[in-house]
PDB file of C-alpha atoms in Angstrom:
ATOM      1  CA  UNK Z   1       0.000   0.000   0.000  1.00  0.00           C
ATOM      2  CA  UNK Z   2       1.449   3.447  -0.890  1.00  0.00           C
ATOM      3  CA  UNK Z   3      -0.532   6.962   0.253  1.00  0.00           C
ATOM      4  CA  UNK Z   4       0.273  10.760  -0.236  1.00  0.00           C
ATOM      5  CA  UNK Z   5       3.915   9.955  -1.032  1.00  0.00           C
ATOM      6  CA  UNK Z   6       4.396   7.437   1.657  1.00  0.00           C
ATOM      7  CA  UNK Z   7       6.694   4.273   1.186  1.00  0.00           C
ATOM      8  CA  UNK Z   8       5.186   1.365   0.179  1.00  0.00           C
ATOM      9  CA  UNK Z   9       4.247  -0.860   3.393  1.00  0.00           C
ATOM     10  CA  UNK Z  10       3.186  -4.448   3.894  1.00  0.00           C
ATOM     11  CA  UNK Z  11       0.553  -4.427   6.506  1.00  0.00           C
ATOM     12  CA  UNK Z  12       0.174  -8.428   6.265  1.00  0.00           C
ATOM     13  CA  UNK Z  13       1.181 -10.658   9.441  1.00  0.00           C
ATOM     14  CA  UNK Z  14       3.625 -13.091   8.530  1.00  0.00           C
ATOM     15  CA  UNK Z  15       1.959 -15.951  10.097  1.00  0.00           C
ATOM     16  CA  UNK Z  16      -1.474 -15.711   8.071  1.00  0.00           C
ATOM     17  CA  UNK Z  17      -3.873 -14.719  10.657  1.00  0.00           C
ATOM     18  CA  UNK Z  18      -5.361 -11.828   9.184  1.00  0.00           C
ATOM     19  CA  UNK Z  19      -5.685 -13.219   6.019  1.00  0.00           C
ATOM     20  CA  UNK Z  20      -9.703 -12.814   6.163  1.00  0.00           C
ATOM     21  CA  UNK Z  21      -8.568  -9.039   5.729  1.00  0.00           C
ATOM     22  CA  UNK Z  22      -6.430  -9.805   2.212  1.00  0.00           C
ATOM     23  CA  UNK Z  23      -9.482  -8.910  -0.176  1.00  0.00           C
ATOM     24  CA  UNK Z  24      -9.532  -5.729  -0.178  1.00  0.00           C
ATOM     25  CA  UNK Z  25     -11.951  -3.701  -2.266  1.00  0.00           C
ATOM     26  CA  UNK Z  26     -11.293   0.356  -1.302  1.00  0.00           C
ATOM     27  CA  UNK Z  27      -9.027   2.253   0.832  1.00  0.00           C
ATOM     28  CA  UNK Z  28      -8.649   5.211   2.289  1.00  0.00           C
ATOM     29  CA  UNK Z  29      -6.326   7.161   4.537  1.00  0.00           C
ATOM     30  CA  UNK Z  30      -6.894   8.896   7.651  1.00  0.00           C
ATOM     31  CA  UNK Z  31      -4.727  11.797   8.699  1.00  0.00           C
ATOM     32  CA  UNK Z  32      -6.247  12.495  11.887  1.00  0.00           C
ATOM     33  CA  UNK Z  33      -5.736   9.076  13.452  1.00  0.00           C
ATOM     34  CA  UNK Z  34      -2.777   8.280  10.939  1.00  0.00           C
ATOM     35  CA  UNK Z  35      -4.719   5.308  10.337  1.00  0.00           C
ATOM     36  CA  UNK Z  36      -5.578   3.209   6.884  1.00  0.00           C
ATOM     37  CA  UNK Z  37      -8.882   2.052   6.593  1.00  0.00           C
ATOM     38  CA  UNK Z  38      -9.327  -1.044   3.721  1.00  0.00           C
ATOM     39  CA  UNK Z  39     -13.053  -1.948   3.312  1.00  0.00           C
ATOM     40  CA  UNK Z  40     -12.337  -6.175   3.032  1.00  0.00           C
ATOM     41  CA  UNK Z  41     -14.954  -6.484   0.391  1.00  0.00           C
ATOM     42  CA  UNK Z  42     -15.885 -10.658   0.146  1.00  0.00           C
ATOM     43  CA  UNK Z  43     -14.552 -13.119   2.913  1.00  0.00           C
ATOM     44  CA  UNK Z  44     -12.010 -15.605   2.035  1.00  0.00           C
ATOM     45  CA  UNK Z  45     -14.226 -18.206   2.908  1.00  0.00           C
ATOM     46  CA  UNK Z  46     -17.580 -17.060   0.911  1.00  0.00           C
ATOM     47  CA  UNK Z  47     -16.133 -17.047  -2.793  1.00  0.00           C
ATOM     48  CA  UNK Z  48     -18.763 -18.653  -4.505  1.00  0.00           C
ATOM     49  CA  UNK Z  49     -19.887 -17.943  -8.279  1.00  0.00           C
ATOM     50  CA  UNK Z  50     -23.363 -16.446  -8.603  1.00  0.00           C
ATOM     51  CA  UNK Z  51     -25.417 -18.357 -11.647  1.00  0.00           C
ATOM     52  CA  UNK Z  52     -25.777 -15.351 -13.940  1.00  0.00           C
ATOM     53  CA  UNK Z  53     -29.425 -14.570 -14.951  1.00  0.00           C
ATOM     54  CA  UNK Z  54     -30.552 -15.426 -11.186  1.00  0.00           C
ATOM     55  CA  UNK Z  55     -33.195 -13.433  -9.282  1.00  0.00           C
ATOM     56  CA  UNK Z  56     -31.215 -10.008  -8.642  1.00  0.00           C
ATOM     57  CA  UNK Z  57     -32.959  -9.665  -5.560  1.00  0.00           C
ATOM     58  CA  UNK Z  58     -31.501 -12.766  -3.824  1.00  0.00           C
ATOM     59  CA  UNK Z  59     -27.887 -11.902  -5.823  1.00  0.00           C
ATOM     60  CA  UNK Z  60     -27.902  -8.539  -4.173  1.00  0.00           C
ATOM     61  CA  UNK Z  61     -28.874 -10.575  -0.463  1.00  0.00           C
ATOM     62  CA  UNK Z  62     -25.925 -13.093  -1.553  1.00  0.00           C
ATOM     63  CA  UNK Z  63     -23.043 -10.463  -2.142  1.00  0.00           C
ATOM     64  CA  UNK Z  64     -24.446  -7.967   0.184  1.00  0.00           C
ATOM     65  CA  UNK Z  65     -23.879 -11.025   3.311  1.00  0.00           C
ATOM     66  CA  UNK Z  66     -20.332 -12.208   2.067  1.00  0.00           C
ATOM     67  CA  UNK Z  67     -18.737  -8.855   3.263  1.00  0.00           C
ATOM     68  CA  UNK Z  68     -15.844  -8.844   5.906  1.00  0.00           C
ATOM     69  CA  UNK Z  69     -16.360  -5.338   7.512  1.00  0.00           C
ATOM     70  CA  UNK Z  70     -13.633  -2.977   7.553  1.00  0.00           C
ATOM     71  CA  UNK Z  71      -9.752  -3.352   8.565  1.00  0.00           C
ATOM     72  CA  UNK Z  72      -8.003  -0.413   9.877  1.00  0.00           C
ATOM     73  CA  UNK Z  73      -4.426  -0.114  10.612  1.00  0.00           C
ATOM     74  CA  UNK Z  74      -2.356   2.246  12.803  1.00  0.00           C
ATOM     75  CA  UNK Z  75       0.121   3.467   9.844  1.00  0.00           C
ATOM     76  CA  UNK Z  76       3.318   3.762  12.195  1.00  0.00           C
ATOM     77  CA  UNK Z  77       3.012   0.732  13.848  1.00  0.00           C
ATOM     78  CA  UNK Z  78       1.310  -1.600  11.192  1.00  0.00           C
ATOM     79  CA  UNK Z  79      -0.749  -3.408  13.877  1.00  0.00           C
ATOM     80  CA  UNK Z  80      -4.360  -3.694  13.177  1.00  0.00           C
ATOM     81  CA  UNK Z  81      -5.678  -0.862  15.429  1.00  0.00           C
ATOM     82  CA  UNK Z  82      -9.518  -1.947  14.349  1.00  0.00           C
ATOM     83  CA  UNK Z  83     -12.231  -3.816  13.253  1.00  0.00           C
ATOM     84  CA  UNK Z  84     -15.293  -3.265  12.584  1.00  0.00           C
ATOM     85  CA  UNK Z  85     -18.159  -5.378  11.947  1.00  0.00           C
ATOM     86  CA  UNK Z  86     -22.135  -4.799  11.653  1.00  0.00           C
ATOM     87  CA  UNK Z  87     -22.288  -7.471  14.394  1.00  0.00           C
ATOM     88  CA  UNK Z  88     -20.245  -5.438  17.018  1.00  0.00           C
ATOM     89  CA  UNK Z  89     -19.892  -2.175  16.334  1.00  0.00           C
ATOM     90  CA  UNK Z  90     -22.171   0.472  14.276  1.00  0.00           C
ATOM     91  CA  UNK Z  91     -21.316  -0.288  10.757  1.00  0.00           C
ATOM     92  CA  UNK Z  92     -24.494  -0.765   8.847  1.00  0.00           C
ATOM     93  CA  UNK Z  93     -23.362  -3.745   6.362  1.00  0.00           C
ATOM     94  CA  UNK Z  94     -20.017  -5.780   6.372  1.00  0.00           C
ATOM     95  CA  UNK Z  95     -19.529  -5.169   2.863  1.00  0.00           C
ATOM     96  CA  UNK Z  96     -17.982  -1.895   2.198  1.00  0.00           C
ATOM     97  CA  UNK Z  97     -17.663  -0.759  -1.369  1.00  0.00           C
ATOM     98  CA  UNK Z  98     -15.968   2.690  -1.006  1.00  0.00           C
ATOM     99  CA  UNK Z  99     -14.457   4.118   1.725  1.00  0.00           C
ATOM    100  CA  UNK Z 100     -13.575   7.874   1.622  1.00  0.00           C
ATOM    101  CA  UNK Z 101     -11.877  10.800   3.685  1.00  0.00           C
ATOM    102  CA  UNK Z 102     -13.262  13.835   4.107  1.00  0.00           C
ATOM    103  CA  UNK Z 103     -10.869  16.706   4.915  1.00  0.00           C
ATOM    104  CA  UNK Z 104     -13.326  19.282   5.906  1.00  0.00           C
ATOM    105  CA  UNK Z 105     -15.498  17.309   8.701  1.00  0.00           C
ATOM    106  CA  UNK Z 106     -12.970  14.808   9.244  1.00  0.00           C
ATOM    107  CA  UNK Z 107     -14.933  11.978   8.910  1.00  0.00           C
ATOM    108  CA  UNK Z 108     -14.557   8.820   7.073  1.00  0.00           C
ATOM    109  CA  UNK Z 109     -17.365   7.939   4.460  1.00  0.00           C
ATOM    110  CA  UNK Z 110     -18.638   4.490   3.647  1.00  0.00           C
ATOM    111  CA  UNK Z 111     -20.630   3.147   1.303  1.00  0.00           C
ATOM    112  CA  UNK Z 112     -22.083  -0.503   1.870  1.00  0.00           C
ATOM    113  CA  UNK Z 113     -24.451  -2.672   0.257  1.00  0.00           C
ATOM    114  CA  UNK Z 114     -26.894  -1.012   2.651  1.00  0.00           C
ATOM    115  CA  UNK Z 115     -26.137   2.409   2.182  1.00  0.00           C
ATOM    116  CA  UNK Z 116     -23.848   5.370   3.274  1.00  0.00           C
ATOM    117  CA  UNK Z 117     -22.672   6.282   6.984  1.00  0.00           C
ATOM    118  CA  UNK Z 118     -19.700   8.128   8.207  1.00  0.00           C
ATOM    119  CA  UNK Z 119     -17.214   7.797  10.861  1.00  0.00           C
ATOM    120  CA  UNK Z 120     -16.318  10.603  13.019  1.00  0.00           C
ATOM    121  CA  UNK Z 121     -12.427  10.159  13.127  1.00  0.00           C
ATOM    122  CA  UNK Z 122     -12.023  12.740  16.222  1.00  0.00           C
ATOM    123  CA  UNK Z 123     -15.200  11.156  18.199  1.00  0.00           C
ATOM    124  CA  UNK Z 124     -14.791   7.754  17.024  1.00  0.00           C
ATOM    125  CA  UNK Z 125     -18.427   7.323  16.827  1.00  0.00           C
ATOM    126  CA  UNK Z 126     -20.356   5.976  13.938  1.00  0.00           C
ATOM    127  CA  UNK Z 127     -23.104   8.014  12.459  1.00  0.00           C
ATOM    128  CA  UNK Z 128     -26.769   6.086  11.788  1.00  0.00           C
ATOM    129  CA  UNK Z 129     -27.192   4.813   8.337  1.00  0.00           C
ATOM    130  CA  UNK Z 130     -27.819   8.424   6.340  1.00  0.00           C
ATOM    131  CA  UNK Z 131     -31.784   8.787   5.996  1.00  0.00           C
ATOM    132  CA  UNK Z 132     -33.031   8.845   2.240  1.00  0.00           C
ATOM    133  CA  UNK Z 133     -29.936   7.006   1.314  1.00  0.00           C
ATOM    134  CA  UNK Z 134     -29.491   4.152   3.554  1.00  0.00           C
ATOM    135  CA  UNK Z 135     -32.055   0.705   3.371  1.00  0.00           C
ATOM    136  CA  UNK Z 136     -31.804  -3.465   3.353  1.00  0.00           C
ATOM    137  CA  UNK Z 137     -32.039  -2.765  -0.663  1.00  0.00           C
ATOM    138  CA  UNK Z 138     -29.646   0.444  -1.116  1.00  0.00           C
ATOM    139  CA  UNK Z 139     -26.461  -1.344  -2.240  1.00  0.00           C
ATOM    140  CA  UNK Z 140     -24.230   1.697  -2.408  1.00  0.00           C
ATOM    141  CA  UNK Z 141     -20.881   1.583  -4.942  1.00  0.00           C
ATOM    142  CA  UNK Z 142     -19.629   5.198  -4.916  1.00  0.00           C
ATOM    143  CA  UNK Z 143     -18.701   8.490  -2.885  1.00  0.00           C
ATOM    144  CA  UNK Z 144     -17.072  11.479  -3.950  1.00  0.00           C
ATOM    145  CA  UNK Z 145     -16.492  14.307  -1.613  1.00  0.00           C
ATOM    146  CA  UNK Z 146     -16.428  17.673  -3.240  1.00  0.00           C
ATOM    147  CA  UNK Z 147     -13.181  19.328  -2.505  1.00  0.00           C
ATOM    148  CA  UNK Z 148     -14.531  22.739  -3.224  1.00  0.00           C
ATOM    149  CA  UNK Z 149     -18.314  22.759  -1.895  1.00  0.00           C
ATOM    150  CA  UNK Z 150     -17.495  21.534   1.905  1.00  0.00           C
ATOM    151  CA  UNK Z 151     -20.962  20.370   2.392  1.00  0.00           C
ATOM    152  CA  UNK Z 152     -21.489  18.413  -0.783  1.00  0.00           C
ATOM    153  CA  UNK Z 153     -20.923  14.681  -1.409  1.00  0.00           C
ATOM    154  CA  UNK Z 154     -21.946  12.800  -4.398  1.00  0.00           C
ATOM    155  CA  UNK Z 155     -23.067   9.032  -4.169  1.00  0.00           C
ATOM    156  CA  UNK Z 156     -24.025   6.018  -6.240  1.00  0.00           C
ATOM    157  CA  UNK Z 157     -26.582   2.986  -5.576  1.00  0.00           C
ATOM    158  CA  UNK Z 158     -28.847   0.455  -7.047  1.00  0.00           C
ATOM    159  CA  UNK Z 159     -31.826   0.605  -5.205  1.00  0.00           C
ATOM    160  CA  UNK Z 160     -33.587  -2.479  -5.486  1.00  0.00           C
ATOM    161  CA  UNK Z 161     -37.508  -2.875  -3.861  1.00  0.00           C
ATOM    162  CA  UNK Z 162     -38.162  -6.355  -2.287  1.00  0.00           C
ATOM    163  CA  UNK Z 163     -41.746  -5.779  -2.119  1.00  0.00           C
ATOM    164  CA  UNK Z 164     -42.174  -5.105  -5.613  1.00  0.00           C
ATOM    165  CA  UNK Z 165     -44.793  -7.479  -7.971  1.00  0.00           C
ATOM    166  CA  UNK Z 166     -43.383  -5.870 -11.059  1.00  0.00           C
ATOM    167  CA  UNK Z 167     -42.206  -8.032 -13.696  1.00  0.00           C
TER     168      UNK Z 167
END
């Protein structure tokens, strides 16, 4: 991993035990903690192939369950300093698409396969799922803070209604 200029570090233990952590599908750095936060994507263990053409509501359940929550290591030290899982802590879905910084409120977006939160890297607290953009069938793939408007952020999702009778 290599951020801002930094040297390229190998965060992996030697021995193997946090290999559940190796698949890792975003990261993001955070200056205020001078931690890096990877978003583990699919667990080692849950790699199965998804029939194509299959209901898209129970495809979206399926990859939306085989998340690993979210790795974060201490940058100077390399030792995990957390993790957090929707079991334990307040992260809304173990499967965490995008993971983002933002400068101005110092928080750390995240979208999941249930929608967007944030992480308050001074507090430490997680917010609630984000009303309007947070739900069992918001499976969220994007954020993008704006670096000029400080209250903007930009976000994209599939949406998908389990109630629906459409065909």
């Amino acid at each position: 991993l290599s951020f801002n200029g930094m040297a390229k570090s190998d965060f992996r233990t030697g021995h193997g035990s946090d290999f559940g952590y190796w698949h890792m599908t975003t990261t993001a750095y955070d200056p205020v903690n001078d931690w890096i936060w990877c978003g583990t994507g699919i667990k080692q263990n849950a790699v199965t192939a998804i029939v194509p053409g299959s209901d898209d509501n129970k495809r979206r359940i399926a990859e939306a369950n085989r998340g690993n929550g979210i790795a974060v290591y201490d940058r100077l030290t390399k030792n995990l300093a957390a993790r957090y899982l929707s079991s334990d802590s307040g992260l809304i879905n173990n499967r965490a698409v995008k993971i983002v910084y933002d400068k101005f409120h110092k928080r750390i977006w995240v979208a999941t396969y249930d929608g967007i939160q944030y992480f308050d890297c001074v507090t430490h607290i997680w917010s609630d799922a984000i009303s309007g953009l947070s739900c069992s069938a918001a499976a969220a793939y994007e954020i993008y803070v704006d670096p000029y408007l400080t209250n903007k952020i930009y976000i994209g999702y599939a949406y998908i209604n389990f109630n629906s009778n459409a065909a």
